[in-house]
PDB file of C-alpha atoms in Angstrom:
ATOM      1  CA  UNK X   1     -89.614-100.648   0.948  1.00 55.00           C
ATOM      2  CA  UNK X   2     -88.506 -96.629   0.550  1.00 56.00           C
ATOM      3  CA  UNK X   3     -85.661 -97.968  -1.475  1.00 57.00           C
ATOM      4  CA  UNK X   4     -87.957-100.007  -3.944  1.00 58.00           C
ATOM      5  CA  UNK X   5     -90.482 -96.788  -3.953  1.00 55.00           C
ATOM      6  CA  UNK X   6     -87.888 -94.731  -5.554  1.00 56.00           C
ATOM      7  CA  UNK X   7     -86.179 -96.686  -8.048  1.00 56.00           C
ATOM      8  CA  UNK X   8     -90.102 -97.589  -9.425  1.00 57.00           C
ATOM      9  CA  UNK X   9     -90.633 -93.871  -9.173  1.00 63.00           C
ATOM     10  CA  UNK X  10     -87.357 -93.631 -10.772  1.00 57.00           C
ATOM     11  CA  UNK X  11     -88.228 -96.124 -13.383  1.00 55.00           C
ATOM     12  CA  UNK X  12     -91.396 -95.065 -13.896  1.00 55.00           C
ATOM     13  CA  UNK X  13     -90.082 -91.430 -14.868  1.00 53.00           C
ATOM     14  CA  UNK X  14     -87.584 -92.841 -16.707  1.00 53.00           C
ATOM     15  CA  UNK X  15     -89.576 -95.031 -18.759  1.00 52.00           C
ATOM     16  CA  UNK X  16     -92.694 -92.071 -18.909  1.00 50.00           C
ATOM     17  CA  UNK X  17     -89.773 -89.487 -20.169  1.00 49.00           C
ATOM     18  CA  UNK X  18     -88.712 -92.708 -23.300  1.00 47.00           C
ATOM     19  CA  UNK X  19     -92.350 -92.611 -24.022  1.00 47.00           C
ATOM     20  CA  UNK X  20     -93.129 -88.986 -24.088  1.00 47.00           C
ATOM     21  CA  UNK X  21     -96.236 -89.351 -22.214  1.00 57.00           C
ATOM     22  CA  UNK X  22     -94.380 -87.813 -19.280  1.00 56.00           C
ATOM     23  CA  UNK X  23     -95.977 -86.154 -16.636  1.00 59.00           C
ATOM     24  CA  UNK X  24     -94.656 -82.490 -16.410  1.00 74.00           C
ATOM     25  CA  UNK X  25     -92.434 -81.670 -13.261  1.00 92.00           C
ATOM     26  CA  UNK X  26     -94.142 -79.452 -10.905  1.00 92.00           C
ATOM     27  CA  UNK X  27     -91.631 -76.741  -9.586  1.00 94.00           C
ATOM     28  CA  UNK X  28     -92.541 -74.808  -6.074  1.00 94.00           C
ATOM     29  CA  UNK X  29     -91.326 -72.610  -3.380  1.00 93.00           C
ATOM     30  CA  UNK X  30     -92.175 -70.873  -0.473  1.00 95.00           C
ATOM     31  CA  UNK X  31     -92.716 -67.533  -0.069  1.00 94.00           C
ATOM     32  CA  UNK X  32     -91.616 -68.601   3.613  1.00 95.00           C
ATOM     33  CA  UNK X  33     -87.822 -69.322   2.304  1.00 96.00           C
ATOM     34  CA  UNK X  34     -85.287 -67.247   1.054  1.00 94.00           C
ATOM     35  CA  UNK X  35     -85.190 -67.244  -2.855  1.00 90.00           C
ATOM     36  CA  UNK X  36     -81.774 -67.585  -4.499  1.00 87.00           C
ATOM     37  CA  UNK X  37     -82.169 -66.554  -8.035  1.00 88.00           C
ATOM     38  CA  UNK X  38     -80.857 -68.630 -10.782  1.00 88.00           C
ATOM     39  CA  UNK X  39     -82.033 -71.935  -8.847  1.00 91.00           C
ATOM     40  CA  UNK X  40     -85.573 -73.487  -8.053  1.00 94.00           C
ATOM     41  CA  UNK X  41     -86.588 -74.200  -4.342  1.00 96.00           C
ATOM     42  CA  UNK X  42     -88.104 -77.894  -5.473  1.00 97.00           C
ATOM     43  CA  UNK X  43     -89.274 -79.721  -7.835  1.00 97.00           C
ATOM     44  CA  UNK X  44     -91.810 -82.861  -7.587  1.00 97.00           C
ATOM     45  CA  UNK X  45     -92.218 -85.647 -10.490  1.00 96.00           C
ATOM     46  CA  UNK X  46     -95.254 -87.588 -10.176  1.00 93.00           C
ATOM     47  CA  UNK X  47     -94.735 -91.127  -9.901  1.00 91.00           C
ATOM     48  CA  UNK X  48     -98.203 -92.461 -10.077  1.00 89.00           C
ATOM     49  CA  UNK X  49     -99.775 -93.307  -6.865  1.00 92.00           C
ATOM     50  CA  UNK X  50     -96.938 -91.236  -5.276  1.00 95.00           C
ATOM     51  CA  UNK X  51     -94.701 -88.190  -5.849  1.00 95.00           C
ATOM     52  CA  UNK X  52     -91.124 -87.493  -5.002  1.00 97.00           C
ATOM     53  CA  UNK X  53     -90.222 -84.588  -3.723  1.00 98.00           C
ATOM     54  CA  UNK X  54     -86.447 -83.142  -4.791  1.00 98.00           C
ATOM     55  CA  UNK X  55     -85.290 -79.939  -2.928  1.00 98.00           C
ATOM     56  CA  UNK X  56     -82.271 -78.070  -3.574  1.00 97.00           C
ATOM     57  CA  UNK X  57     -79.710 -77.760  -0.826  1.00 97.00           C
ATOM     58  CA  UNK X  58     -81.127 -75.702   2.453  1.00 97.00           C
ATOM     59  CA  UNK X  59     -78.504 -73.133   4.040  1.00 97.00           C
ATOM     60  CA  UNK X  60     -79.458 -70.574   7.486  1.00 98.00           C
ATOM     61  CA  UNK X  61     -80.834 -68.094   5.841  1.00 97.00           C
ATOM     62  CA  UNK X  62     -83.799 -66.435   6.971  1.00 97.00           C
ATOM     63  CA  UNK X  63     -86.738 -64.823   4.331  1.00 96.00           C
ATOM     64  CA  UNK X  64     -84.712 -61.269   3.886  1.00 95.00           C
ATOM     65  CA  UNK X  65     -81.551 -63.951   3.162  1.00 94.00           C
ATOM     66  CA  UNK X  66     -79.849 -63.140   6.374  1.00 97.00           C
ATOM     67  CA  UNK X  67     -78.008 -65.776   8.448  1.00 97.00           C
ATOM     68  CA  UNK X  68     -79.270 -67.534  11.221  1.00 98.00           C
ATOM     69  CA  UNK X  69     -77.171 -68.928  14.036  1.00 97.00           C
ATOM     70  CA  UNK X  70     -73.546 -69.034  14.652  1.00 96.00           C
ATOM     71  CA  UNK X  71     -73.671 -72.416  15.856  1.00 98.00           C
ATOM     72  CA  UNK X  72     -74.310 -75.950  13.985  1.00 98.00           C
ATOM     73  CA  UNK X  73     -77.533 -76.649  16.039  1.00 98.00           C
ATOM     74  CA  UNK X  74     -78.064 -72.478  15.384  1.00 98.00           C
ATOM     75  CA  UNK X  75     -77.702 -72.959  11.758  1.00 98.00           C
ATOM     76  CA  UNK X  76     -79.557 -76.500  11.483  1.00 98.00           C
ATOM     77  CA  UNK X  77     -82.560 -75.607  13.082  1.00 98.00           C
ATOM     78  CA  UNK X  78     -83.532 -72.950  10.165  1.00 98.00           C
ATOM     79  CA  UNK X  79     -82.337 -75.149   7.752  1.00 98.00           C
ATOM     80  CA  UNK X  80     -85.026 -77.410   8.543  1.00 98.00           C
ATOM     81  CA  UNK X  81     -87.541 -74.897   9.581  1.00 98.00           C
ATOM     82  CA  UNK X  82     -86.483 -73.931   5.695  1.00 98.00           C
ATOM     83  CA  UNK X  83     -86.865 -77.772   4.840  1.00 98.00           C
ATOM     84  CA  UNK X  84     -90.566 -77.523   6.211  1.00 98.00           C
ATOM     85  CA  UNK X  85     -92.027 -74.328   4.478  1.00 98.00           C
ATOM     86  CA  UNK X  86     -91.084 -75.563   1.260  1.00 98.00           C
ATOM     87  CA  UNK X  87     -92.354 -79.258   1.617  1.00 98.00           C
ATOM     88  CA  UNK X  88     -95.766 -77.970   2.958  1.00 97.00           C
ATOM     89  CA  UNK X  89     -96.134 -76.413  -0.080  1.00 96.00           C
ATOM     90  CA  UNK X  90     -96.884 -79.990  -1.185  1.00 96.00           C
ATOM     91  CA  UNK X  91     -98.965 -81.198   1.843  1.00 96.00           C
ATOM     92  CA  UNK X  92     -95.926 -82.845   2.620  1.00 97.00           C
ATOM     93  CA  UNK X  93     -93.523 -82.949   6.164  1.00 98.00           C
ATOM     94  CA  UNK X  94     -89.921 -83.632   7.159  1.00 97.00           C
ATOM     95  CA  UNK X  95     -91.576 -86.659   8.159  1.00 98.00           C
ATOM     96  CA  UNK X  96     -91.966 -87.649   4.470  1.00 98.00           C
ATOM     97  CA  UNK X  97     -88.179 -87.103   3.589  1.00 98.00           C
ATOM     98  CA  UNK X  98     -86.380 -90.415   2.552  1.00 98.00           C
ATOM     99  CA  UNK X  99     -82.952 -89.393   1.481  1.00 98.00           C
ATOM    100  CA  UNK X 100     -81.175 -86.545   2.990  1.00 98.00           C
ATOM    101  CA  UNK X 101     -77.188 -85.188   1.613  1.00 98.00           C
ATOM    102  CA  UNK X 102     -75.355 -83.079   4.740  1.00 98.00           C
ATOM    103  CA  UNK X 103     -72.586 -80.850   3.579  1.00 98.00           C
ATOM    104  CA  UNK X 104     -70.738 -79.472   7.007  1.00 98.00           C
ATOM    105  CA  UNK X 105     -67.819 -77.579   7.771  1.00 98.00           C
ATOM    106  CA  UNK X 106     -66.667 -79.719  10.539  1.00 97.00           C
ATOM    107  CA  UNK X 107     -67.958 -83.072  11.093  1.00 97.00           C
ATOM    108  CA  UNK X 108     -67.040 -83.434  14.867  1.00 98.00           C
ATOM    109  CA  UNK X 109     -70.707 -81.247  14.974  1.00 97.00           C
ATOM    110  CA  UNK X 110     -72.689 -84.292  14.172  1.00 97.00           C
ATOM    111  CA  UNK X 111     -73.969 -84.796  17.258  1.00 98.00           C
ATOM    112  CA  UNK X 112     -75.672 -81.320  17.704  1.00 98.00           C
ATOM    113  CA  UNK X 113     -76.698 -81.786  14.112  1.00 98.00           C
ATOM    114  CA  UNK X 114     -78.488 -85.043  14.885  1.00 97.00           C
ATOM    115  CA  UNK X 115     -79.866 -83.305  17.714  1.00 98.00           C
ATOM    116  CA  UNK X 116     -82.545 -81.074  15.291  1.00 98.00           C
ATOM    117  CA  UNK X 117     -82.829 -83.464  12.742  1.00 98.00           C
ATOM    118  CA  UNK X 118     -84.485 -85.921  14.868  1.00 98.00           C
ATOM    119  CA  UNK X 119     -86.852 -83.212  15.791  1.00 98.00           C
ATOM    120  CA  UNK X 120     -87.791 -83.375  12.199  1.00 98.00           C
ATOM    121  CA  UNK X 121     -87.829 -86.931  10.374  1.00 98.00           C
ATOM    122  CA  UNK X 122     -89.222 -90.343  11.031  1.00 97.00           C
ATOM    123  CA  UNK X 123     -87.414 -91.739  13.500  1.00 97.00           C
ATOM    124  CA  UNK X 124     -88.954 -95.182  12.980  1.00 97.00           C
ATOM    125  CA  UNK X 125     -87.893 -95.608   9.430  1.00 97.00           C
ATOM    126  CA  UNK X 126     -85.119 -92.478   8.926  1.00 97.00           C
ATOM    127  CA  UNK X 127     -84.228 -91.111   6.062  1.00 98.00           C
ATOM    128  CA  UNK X 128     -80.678 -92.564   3.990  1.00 98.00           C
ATOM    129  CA  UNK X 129     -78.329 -90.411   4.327  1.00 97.00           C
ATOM    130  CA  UNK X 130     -75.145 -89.062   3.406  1.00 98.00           C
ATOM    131  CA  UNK X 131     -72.495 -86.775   5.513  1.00 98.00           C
ATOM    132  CA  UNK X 132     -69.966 -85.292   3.742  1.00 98.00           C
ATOM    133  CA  UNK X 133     -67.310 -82.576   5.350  1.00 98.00           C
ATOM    134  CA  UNK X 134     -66.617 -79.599   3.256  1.00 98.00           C
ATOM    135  CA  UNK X 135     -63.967 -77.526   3.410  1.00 97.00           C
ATOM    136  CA  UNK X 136     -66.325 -74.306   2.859  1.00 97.00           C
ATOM    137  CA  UNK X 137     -69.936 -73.256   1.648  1.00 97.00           C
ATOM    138  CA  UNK X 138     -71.185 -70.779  -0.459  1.00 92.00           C
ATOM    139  CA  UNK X 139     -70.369 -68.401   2.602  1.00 94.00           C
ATOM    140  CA  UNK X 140     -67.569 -68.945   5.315  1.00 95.00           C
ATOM    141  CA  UNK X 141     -70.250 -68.439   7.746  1.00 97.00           C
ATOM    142  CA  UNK X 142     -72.343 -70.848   6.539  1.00 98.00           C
ATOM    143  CA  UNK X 143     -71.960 -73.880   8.537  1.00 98.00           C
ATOM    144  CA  UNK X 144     -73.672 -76.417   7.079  1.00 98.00           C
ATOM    145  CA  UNK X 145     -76.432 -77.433   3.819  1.00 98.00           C
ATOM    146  CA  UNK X 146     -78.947 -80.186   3.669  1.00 98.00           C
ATOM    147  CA  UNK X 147     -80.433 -81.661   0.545  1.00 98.00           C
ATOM    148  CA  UNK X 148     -83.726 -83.461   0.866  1.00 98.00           C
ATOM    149  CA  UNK X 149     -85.693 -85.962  -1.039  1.00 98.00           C
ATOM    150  CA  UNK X 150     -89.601 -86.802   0.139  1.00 98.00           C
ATOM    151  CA  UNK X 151     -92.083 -89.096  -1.111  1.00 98.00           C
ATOM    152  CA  UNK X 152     -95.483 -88.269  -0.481  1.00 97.00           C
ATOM    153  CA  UNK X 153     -99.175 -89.930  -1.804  1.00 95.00           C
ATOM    154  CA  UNK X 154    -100.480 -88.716  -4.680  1.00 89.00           C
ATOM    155  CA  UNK X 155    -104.207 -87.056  -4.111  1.00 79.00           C
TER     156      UNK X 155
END
């Protein structure tokens, strides 16, 4: 069912965007989240009865940008705590994410990665997902980054 929700959003963009009766994007962040210049923290497109939620990739950075944790499970719980802040923004939770990218530096870490994301998503119906092993971040401290996608109700 999440699937067909976002290729109708997806569509619905699309074919809104052809038309040029397109809804405008709605860009946020949170003044909760470290704020990389040059990039925006998310951006929602309204979909009709529903909006999807794109963020960029989360890293461990706290507000003043310093890193958080040495360890995956470290590092992964302020990446979501980062994922949070900026979906509330939209009335939205980790709950409502329904695609998720993981860039990590060492895959054998999965486990203790799982171990906070659970504490986050919907367990019930989880979010697709992708795990891809890096060879480095945008730091060689940084351990891991998480992309999100959420779909929330319109109001």
């Amino acid at each position: 069912m999440k699937k067909i929700l976002v290729l109708a959003c997806t569509a619905t963009f699309l074919f809104s965007f052809s038309q040029k009766k397109m809804n405008p994007a709605e860009y946020k962040s949170s003044p909760k989240v470290f704020d990389i210049k040059g990039l925006s923290q998310s951006v929602s497109i309204d979909c009709g009865s529903s909006r999807m939620i794109l963020l960029s990739g989360q890293v461990p950075l706290d507000l003043e940008g310093k890193l958080v944790g040495n360890t995956i499970e470290e590092q992964t719980q302020q990446v979501f705590r980062n994922i949070e802040n900026i979906l509330n923004e939209y009335g939205a939770t980790g709950k409502d994410i329904i695609k998720m990218v993981i860039y990590t530096t060492d895959i054998k870490k999965t486990p203790e990665f799982r171990k906070v994301r659970d504490l986050y998503v919907n367990l019930q119906n989880p979010p697709v997902s992708s795990l891809v092993e890096v060879s480095r971040l945008f730091r060689d401290d940084v351990l891991i980054e998480v992309e999100a996608t959420a779909v929330i109700k319109n109001k």
